[in-house]
Tab-separated table of C-alpha atoms and ligand atoms in Angstrom:
chain	number	residue	atom	x	y	z
A	18	MET	CA	-66.211	-32.734	-52.596
A	19	ARG	CA	-66.739	-34.000	-56.083
A	20	LEU	CA	-64.869	-36.792	-57.756
A	21	PHE	CA	-63.603	-36.191	-61.269
A	22	ASN	CA	-62.726	-38.019	-64.458
A	23	CYS	CA	-59.736	-37.452	-66.647
A	24	PRO	CA	-61.135	-35.827	-69.826
A	25	VAL	CA	-58.660	-37.871	-71.912
A	26	CYS	CA	-58.832	-41.404	-70.475
A	27	ARG	CA	-61.776	-41.232	-68.008
A	28	ASN	CA	-59.541	-42.280	-65.089
A	29	LEU	CA	-60.904	-41.348	-61.655
A	30	LEU	CA	-59.254	-38.160	-60.405
A	31	TYR	CA	-59.315	-36.200	-57.167
A	32	PHE	CA	-59.564	-32.480	-56.504
A	33	GLU	CA	-55.867	-32.128	-55.691
A	34	ASN	CA	-54.428	-34.119	-58.614
A	35	VAL	CA	-52.021	-32.364	-60.971
A	36	VAL	CA	-51.372	-35.232	-63.342
A	37	CYS	CA	-53.460	-38.181	-64.501
A	38	THR	CA	-51.807	-41.316	-63.145
A	39	GLN	CA	-53.165	-43.363	-66.087
A	40	CYS	CA	-52.513	-41.307	-69.238
A	41	GLY	CA	-49.915	-38.930	-67.840
A	42	HIS	CA	-51.609	-35.720	-68.957
A	43	GLN	CA	-51.111	-32.677	-66.806
A	44	ILE	CA	-54.441	-31.555	-65.456
A	45	GLY	CA	-55.939	-28.607	-63.643
A	46	PHE	CA	-59.219	-27.593	-62.067
A	47	ALA	CA	-61.301	-24.981	-63.867
A	48	PRO	CA	-63.475	-23.251	-61.226
A	49	GLU	CA	-65.851	-21.779	-63.830
A	50	ILE	CA	-67.025	-25.239	-64.834
A	51	LEU	CA	-66.078	-27.026	-61.574
A	52	SER	CA	-64.293	-29.630	-63.670
A	53	ILE	CA	-60.864	-30.974	-64.336
A	54	VAL	CA	-59.331	-30.029	-67.668
A	55	ALA	CA	-56.364	-31.788	-69.254
A	56	LEU	CA	-53.537	-29.654	-70.568
A	57	GLN	CA	-52.216	-31.024	-73.831
A	58	ASP	CA	-48.827	-29.418	-73.743
A	59	ASP	CA	-47.824	-28.041	-70.419
A	60	VAL	CA	-44.215	-27.216	-71.339
A	61	THR	CA	-44.270	-25.113	-74.482
A	62	GLU	CA	-47.766	-23.765	-74.891
A	63	ASN	CA	-49.147	-24.336	-71.441
A	64	ARG	CA	-52.629	-23.593	-72.593
A	65	ILE	CA	-54.129	-26.107	-74.994
A	66	PRO	CA	-56.889	-28.028	-73.273
A	67	VAL	CA	-58.037	-31.470	-74.220
A	68	GLY	CA	-61.737	-32.141	-74.084
A	69	ALA	CA	-62.740	-28.644	-72.991
A	70	SER	CA	-64.747	-26.128	-74.951
A	71	ALA	CA	-62.841	-23.077	-73.789
A	72	ALA	CA	-59.127	-22.637	-73.434
A	73	TYR	CA	-57.445	-22.406	-70.085
A	74	ARG	CA	-53.995	-21.645	-68.811
A	75	LYS	CA	-52.358	-22.471	-65.518
A	76	CYS	CA	-52.706	-20.126	-62.579
A	77	LYS	CA	-49.393	-18.338	-62.003
A	78	ASN	CA	-49.037	-20.087	-58.642
A	79	TYR	CA	-49.361	-23.363	-60.561
A	80	SER	CA	-46.816	-22.597	-63.276
A	81	GLU	CA	-44.314	-20.797	-61.026
A	82	HIS	CA	-44.570	-22.462	-57.622
A	83	ASN	CA	-46.689	-25.608	-57.999
A	84	VAL	CA	-48.757	-24.641	-54.961
A	85	CYS	CA	-51.988	-24.443	-56.976
A	86	ASN	CA	-53.685	-26.763	-59.491
A	87	TRP	CA	-56.352	-24.361	-60.715
A	88	LEU	CA	-56.674	-22.841	-64.165
A	89	VAL	CA	-57.581	-19.430	-65.518
A	90	ALA	CA	-59.882	-19.103	-68.511
A	91	GLU	CA	-58.096	-17.757	-71.572
A	92	SER	CA	-60.589	-14.894	-71.761
A	93	ASP	CA	-59.686	-13.805	-68.222
A	94	ASN	CA	-56.992	-11.146	-67.922
A	95	GLU	CA	-55.950	-12.235	-64.447
A	96	GLU	CA	-52.697	-14.164	-63.954
A	97	TYR	CA	-54.047	-15.906	-60.884
A	98	CYS	CA	-56.978	-18.275	-60.453
A	99	ARG	CA	-60.107	-17.375	-58.482
A	100	ALA	CA	-58.576	-18.708	-55.271
A	101	CYS	CA	-55.050	-17.304	-55.606
A	102	ARG	CA	-56.151	-13.823	-56.635
A	103	LEU	CA	-57.580	-13.419	-53.132
A	104	ASN	CA	-54.071	-13.514	-51.649
A	105	ASP	CA	-52.870	-10.339	-50.000
A	106	THR	CA	-49.639	-11.576	-48.398
A	107	ILE	CA	-47.948	-14.892	-49.091
A	108	PRO	CA	-45.093	-16.344	-47.015
A	109	ASN	CA	-41.498	-15.316	-47.615
A	110	LEU	CA	-40.366	-18.034	-50.010
A	111	ALA	CA	-36.690	-17.340	-49.265
A	112	THR	CA	-37.245	-18.956	-45.872
A	113	GLU	CA	-36.598	-22.682	-45.934
A	114	GLY	CA	-39.726	-24.759	-45.522
A	115	ASN	CA	-42.164	-21.951	-46.281
A	116	LEU	CA	-42.996	-23.133	-49.811
A	117	SER	CA	-44.217	-26.455	-48.517
A	118	LEU	CA	-46.191	-24.863	-45.645
A	119	TRP	CA	-47.789	-22.429	-48.080
A	120	HIS	CA	-48.665	-25.295	-50.447
A	121	THR	CA	-50.496	-26.995	-47.571
A	122	MET	CA	-52.410	-23.776	-46.819
A	123	GLU	CA	-53.427	-23.234	-50.442
A	124	LYS	CA	-54.787	-26.767	-50.782
A	125	GLU	CA	-57.164	-26.164	-47.892
A	126	LYS	CA	-58.069	-22.664	-49.064
A	127	ARG	CA	-59.137	-24.018	-52.449
A	128	ARG	CA	-61.505	-26.410	-50.673
A	129	LEU	CA	-63.156	-23.419	-49.053
A	130	ILE	CA	-63.421	-21.562	-52.367
A	131	TYR	CA	-64.896	-24.679	-53.998
A	132	SER	CA	-67.639	-24.764	-51.334
A	133	VAL	CA	-68.239	-21.017	-51.647
A	134	ILE	CA	-68.768	-21.406	-55.407
A	135	GLN	CA	-70.983	-24.473	-54.915
A	136	LEU	CA	-73.159	-22.622	-52.400
A	137	GLY	CA	-73.408	-19.540	-54.609
A	138	LEU	CA	-71.988	-17.283	-51.895
A	139	PRO	CA	-70.586	-13.894	-52.941
A	140	LEU	CA	-66.924	-14.178	-53.913
A	141	THR	CA	-65.191	-10.906	-54.650
A	142	GLY	CA	-61.577	-10.103	-53.920
A	143	LYS	CA	-60.339	-6.978	-52.167
A	144	GLU	CA	-58.750	-5.860	-55.449
A	145	GLN	CA	-62.234	-5.452	-56.932
A	146	ASP	CA	-63.978	-4.257	-53.799
A	147	THR	CA	-61.801	-2.858	-51.018
A	148	VAL	CA	-64.765	-2.697	-48.617
A	149	ALA	CA	-66.801	-5.870	-49.171
A	150	GLY	CA	-64.088	-8.005	-50.803
A	151	LEU	CA	-62.279	-10.981	-49.301
A	152	SER	CA	-58.525	-11.467	-48.945
A	153	PHE	CA	-56.072	-13.835	-47.298
A	154	SER	CA	-52.658	-13.426	-45.688
A	155	PHE	CA	-50.422	-16.280	-44.611
A	156	LEU	CA	-48.033	-14.824	-42.060
A	157	SER	CA	-45.175	-16.252	-40.005
A	158	ASP	CA	-44.183	-15.307	-36.494
A	159	SER	CA	-40.934	-13.390	-36.664
A	160	PRO	CA	-38.142	-14.852	-34.498
A	161	ALA	CA	-38.398	-11.773	-32.241
A	162	GLN	CA	-42.026	-12.624	-31.423
A	163	PHE	CA	-41.188	-15.107	-28.707
A	164	SER	CA	-44.132	-14.467	-26.416
A	165	GLU	CA	-47.558	-15.976	-27.174
A	166	ARG	CA	-49.190	-12.557	-27.115
A	167	GLU	CA	-46.984	-11.239	-29.911
A	168	ARG	CA	-47.651	-14.125	-32.241
A	169	VAL	CA	-49.461	-13.764	-35.559
A	170	MET	CA	-53.099	-14.239	-34.635
A	171	THR	CA	-55.262	-16.296	-36.967
A	172	GLY	CA	-58.385	-14.239	-37.431
A	173	HIS	CA	-60.671	-12.104	-39.561
A	174	SER	CA	-60.951	-8.358	-39.808
A	175	GLN	CA	-63.110	-6.514	-42.361
A	176	GLY	CA	-62.843	-9.121	-45.083
A	177	HIS	CA	-59.207	-9.845	-44.416
A	178	ILE	CA	-58.401	-13.365	-43.191
A	179	THR	CA	-55.016	-13.946	-41.585
A	180	ILE	CA	-53.726	-17.444	-40.945
A	181	ASN	CA	-50.563	-18.145	-38.973
A	182	LEU	CA	-48.358	-20.177	-41.324
A	183	ALA	CA	-47.241	-22.339	-38.390
A	184	GLU	CA	-50.705	-23.974	-38.464
A	185	ALA	CA	-49.535	-25.834	-41.594
A	186	ASP	CA	-46.895	-27.611	-39.488
A	187	PRO	CA	-48.583	-30.700	-37.970
A	188	ALA	CA	-46.352	-30.714	-34.861
A	189	GLU	CA	-47.088	-27.069	-34.118
A	190	ARG	CA	-50.813	-27.529	-34.811
A	191	GLU	CA	-50.966	-30.499	-32.452
A	192	ARG	CA	-49.131	-28.511	-29.776
A	193	MET	CA	-51.707	-25.710	-30.124
A	194	ARG	CA	-54.607	-28.169	-30.126
A	195	HIS	CA	-53.328	-29.639	-26.867
A	196	GLN	CA	-52.733	-26.229	-25.303
A	197	MET	CA	-56.248	-25.080	-26.224
A	198	ALA	CA	-57.772	-28.432	-25.145
A	199	GLU	CA	-59.528	-28.761	-28.518
A	200	PRO	CA	-60.846	-32.095	-29.861
A	201	TYR	CA	-60.264	-30.987	-33.466
A	202	ARG	CA	-57.872	-28.533	-35.081
A	203	THR	CA	-57.247	-28.437	-38.834
A	204	ILE	CA	-56.274	-25.770	-41.352
A	205	LEU	CA	-59.534	-26.325	-43.193
A	206	GLY	CA	-61.376	-25.841	-39.895
A	207	HIS	CA	-59.588	-22.525	-39.369
A	208	ILE	CA	-60.267	-21.341	-42.900
A	209	ARG	CA	-63.936	-22.325	-42.754
A	210	HIS	CA	-64.306	-20.637	-39.354
A	211	GLU	CA	-62.689	-17.356	-40.428
A	212	SER	CA	-64.737	-17.308	-43.623
A	213	GLY	CA	-67.762	-17.593	-41.329
A	214	HIS	CA	-66.905	-14.203	-39.841
A	215	TYR	CA	-66.597	-12.775	-43.342
A	216	TYR	CA	-69.952	-14.180	-44.426
A	217	TRP	CA	-71.638	-12.923	-41.252
A	218	ASP	CA	-70.734	-9.443	-42.501
A	219	ARG	CA	-72.036	-10.264	-45.992
A	220	LEU	CA	-75.205	-12.198	-45.105
A	221	ILE	CA	-76.330	-10.989	-41.680
A	222	ALA	CA	-75.009	-7.523	-40.773
A	223	ASN	CA	-77.316	-4.804	-42.153
A	224	SER	CA	-79.663	-7.464	-43.455
A	225	PRO	CA	-83.263	-8.342	-42.528
A	226	LEU	CA	-81.844	-11.537	-40.978
A	227	LEU	CA	-80.055	-9.690	-38.168
A	228	GLU	CA	-82.855	-9.858	-35.600
A	229	ALA	CA	-83.572	-13.517	-36.285
A	230	CYS	CA	-79.845	-14.234	-36.064
A	231	ARG	CA	-79.702	-12.590	-32.627
A	232	ALA	CA	-82.593	-14.731	-31.470
A	233	VAL	CA	-80.637	-17.857	-32.394
A	234	PHE	CA	-77.033	-16.899	-31.600
A	235	GLY	CA	-77.415	-14.195	-28.962
A	236	ASP	CA	-76.500	-10.518	-28.844
A	237	GLU	CA	-73.442	-9.798	-30.990
A	238	THR	CA	-73.224	-6.205	-29.690
A	239	ARG	CA	-71.800	-7.574	-26.434
A	240	ASP	CA	-68.205	-6.314	-25.974
A	241	TYR	CA	-66.163	-8.732	-28.048
A	242	SER	CA	-62.713	-8.452	-26.478
A	243	GLN	CA	-64.149	-8.541	-22.977
A	244	ALA	CA	-66.171	-11.652	-23.887
A	245	LEU	CA	-63.065	-13.390	-25.192
A	246	GLN	CA	-61.025	-12.382	-22.164
A	247	SER	CA	-63.605	-13.770	-19.811
A	248	HIS	CA	-63.869	-16.969	-21.895
A	249	TYR	CA	-60.126	-17.553	-21.574
A	250	ALA	CA	-60.146	-16.628	-17.870
A	251	SER	CA	-63.150	-18.652	-16.684
A	252	GLY	CA	-63.785	-21.195	-19.457
A	253	PRO	CA	-67.122	-22.114	-21.011
A	254	PRO	CA	-70.389	-22.237	-19.051
A	255	GLU	CA	-71.326	-25.535	-17.445
A	256	ASN	CA	-73.163	-27.881	-19.829
A	257	TRP	CA	-72.110	-25.745	-22.803
A	258	GLN	CA	-72.655	-28.837	-24.995
A	259	ASN	CA	-76.410	-28.258	-24.765
A	260	ASP	CA	-76.140	-24.907	-26.533
A	261	TYR	CA	-72.876	-24.789	-28.467
A	262	VAL	CA	-71.038	-26.921	-31.005
A	263	SER	CA	-67.715	-26.189	-29.293
A	264	SER	CA	-66.477	-24.654	-26.075
A	265	TYR	CA	-65.088	-21.689	-28.032
A	266	ALA	CA	-68.490	-21.046	-29.633
A	267	SER	CA	-69.775	-20.069	-26.193
A	268	SER	CA	-67.386	-17.081	-26.001
A	269	HIS	CA	-69.424	-14.645	-28.143
A	270	ALA	CA	-72.304	-14.679	-30.648
A	271	TRP	CA	-69.891	-13.984	-33.528
A	272	GLU	CA	-67.772	-16.997	-32.578
A	273	ASP	CA	-70.890	-19.114	-32.217
A	274	TRP	CA	-71.945	-18.167	-35.757
A	275	ALA	CA	-68.424	-18.716	-37.162
A	276	GLU	CA	-68.176	-22.138	-35.521
A	277	SER	CA	-71.640	-23.096	-36.786
A	278	PHE	CA	-70.797	-21.832	-40.274
A	279	ALA	CA	-67.596	-23.932	-40.280
A	280	HIS	CA	-69.576	-26.991	-39.210
A	281	TYR	CA	-72.152	-26.385	-41.906
A	282	LEU	CA	-69.327	-26.472	-44.478
A	283	HIS	CA	-67.848	-29.603	-42.859
A	284	ILE	CA	-71.257	-31.239	-43.172
A	285	VAL	CA	-72.240	-30.331	-46.729
A	286	ASP	CA	-68.806	-30.977	-48.176
A	287	THR	CA	-68.323	-34.326	-46.422
A	288	LEU	CA	-71.847	-35.351	-47.433
A	289	GLU	CA	-71.006	-34.455	-51.025
A	290	THR	CA	-67.996	-36.764	-50.812
A	291	ALA	CA	-70.263	-39.519	-49.478
A	292	TYR	CA	-72.713	-38.813	-52.311
A	293	GLN	CA	-69.912	-39.013	-54.876
A	294	PHE	CA	-68.827	-42.388	-53.502
A	295	ASP	CA	-72.477	-43.498	-53.378
A	296	LEU	CA	-72.073	-44.386	-49.709
A	297	GLN	CA	-74.762	-46.098	-47.774
A	298	VAL	CA	-74.663	-46.626	-44.013
A	299	ARG	CA	-76.801	-49.418	-42.571
A	300	PRO	CA	-75.329	-50.740	-39.324
A	301	ARG	CA	-76.054	-54.438	-38.876
A	302	ALA	CA	-76.292	-54.070	-35.095
A	303	ALA	CA	-78.699	-51.104	-35.090
A	304	LYS	CA	-82.202	-52.067	-34.009
A	305	SER	CA	-83.708	-48.588	-34.022
A	306	GLU	CA	-84.149	-45.753	-36.496
A	307	GLY	CA	-81.715	-42.866	-36.910
A	308	TYR	CA	-78.635	-44.908	-37.763
A	309	GLU	CA	-79.158	-45.310	-41.487
A	310	ALA	CA	-78.099	-43.043	-44.308
A	311	ASP	CA	-78.120	-43.374	-48.054
A	312	VAL	CA	-76.672	-40.202	-49.478
A	313	GLU	CA	-78.483	-40.008	-52.795
A	314	PHE	CA	-78.577	-36.245	-53.171
A	315	ASN	CA	-76.140	-33.414	-53.699
A	316	PRO	CA	-76.135	-31.601	-50.336
A	317	TYR	CA	-74.985	-28.354	-51.982
A	318	ASN	CA	-78.374	-28.257	-53.739
A	319	GLN	CA	-80.464	-29.688	-50.924
A	320	SER	CA	-82.948	-27.087	-49.689
A	321	ASP	CA	-84.383	-29.229	-46.884
A	322	PHE	CA	-81.980	-29.023	-43.947
A	323	LYS	CA	-83.731	-31.891	-42.173
A	324	ILE	CA	-82.595	-34.260	-44.920
A	325	ILE	CA	-79.014	-33.017	-44.593
A	326	ILE	CA	-78.822	-33.531	-40.833
A	327	GLU	CA	-80.659	-36.874	-40.913
A	328	HIS	CA	-77.980	-38.204	-43.241
A	329	TRP	CA	-75.094	-36.503	-41.480
A	330	LEU	CA	-75.464	-38.098	-38.047
A	331	PRO	CA	-75.370	-41.765	-39.202
A	332	LEU	CA	-72.513	-40.932	-41.549
A	333	THR	CA	-70.441	-39.542	-38.647
A	334	TYR	CA	-70.998	-42.720	-36.614
A	335	ALA	CA	-69.561	-44.764	-39.477
A	336	LEU	CA	-66.809	-42.233	-40.201
A	337	ASN	CA	-65.702	-42.150	-36.569
A	338	SER	CA	-65.720	-45.940	-36.319
A	339	LEU	CA	-63.652	-46.282	-39.512
A	340	ASN	CA	-61.138	-43.808	-38.130
A	341	ARG	CA	-60.903	-45.693	-34.833
A	342	SER	CA	-60.265	-48.921	-36.739
A	343	MET	CA	-57.205	-47.244	-38.224
A	344	GLY	CA	-55.976	-46.018	-34.852
A	345	HIS	CA	-56.932	-42.407	-35.549
A	346	SER	CA	-59.113	-40.350	-33.280
A	347	HIS	CA	-62.682	-39.529	-34.310
A	348	ALA	CA	-63.007	-37.720	-37.630
A	349	TYR	CA	-65.913	-35.693	-36.263
A	350	PRO	CA	-65.519	-35.442	-32.468
A	351	PHE	CA	-68.641	-33.363	-31.850
A	352	VAL	CA	-72.100	-33.821	-30.404
A	353	LEU	CA	-74.885	-31.931	-32.137
A	354	SER	CA	-77.578	-31.010	-29.605
A	355	PRO	CA	-81.036	-29.881	-30.803
A	356	LYS	CA	-80.066	-26.232	-30.173
A	357	VAL	CA	-76.876	-26.626	-32.192
A	358	ILE	CA	-78.844	-28.255	-35.008
A	359	ALA	CA	-81.188	-25.234	-34.982
A	360	LYS	CA	-78.133	-22.974	-35.350
A	361	LEU	CA	-76.864	-25.030	-38.282
A	362	GLU	CA	-80.282	-24.770	-39.865
A	363	PHE	CA	-80.170	-20.994	-39.492
A	364	VAL	CA	-76.803	-20.919	-41.279
A	365	HIS	CA	-78.325	-23.125	-43.997
A	366	GLN	CA	-81.296	-20.763	-44.438
A	367	SER	CA	-79.074	-17.658	-44.476
A	368	ILE	CA	-76.863	-19.121	-47.181
A	369	ARG	CA	-79.827	-20.184	-49.280
A	370	ALA	CA	-81.418	-16.752	-48.899
A	371	CYS	CA	-78.405	-14.903	-50.339
B	149	LIG	ZN1	-55.982	-39.611	-68.065
B	150	LIG	ZN1	-54.232	-20.518	-58.162
B	151	LIG	ZN1	-63.522	-16.524	-34.758
């Protein structure tokens, strides 16, 4: 993720900021220029930018609910920004607590959309293209749905991504993580994973890459629900770490791709953050190669996957150690085997080919 400057006072700003802490200007992110724009008068006019060539106004979810900090170009007829216009169903805001849970969801969703724009992936909403478009629903379990099987299932179906709103509640997410015996469970992880299913349909299905994809990830025509059932009944194969990035990735080729796609986004976006901070990793105790990284490139533009992965591994060692020093668990609790790295490279090539 990029770092930003306030266009008025040059103060350092972050992706999620809504106001400059130094000069007090209200700000917003303009996805067309991937920059932060300052709004001169956010109360009366709501649309005069400072230091921007084109005029912008706040996304409706910014002005009405404060769950978004993105802007819409004045020339655009849409009320919602590029991220919010993908929403199909939002939570019932009459229910106490839902506004804050939804806000949490939207923050993570915008990180996905940022990466999608950076990678030049197709981004069309269902309103424009009911077949190939993308949409999101944030749904809550109804009180009547007391059994696990009746719960809102986070998942993807034909361009439609559904996320269970409860995942925005840290206590509930931790309970699920424990129940599923996962080392890592985040909203951003969910959103990146489900978008992986969507982009499999866009990049791989009916494309010349399908055969090569099968060679790397296995046969996706295998019965999906049966595969999942057997995964939950008997668990992953022994030594799954040699072939898969996660236990769940071993359940079916589609899940393997979606998990790998999510990891690819974890990697490029975290590396971009490292690049923006000009991070260099050079462990004093390391006496062999493979532990050093100096992220001096924008990973979103890096065509050589080898360079990406060579920088990623040392960065995760440092990242995990920093987290442990703060009493947190590892930021990136995964082992990337050579086969998994080959899968990540395939995702990289597929994205760059689109
Ligand atoms: Zn400022
Ligand atoms: Zn928005
Ligand atoms: Zn999945």
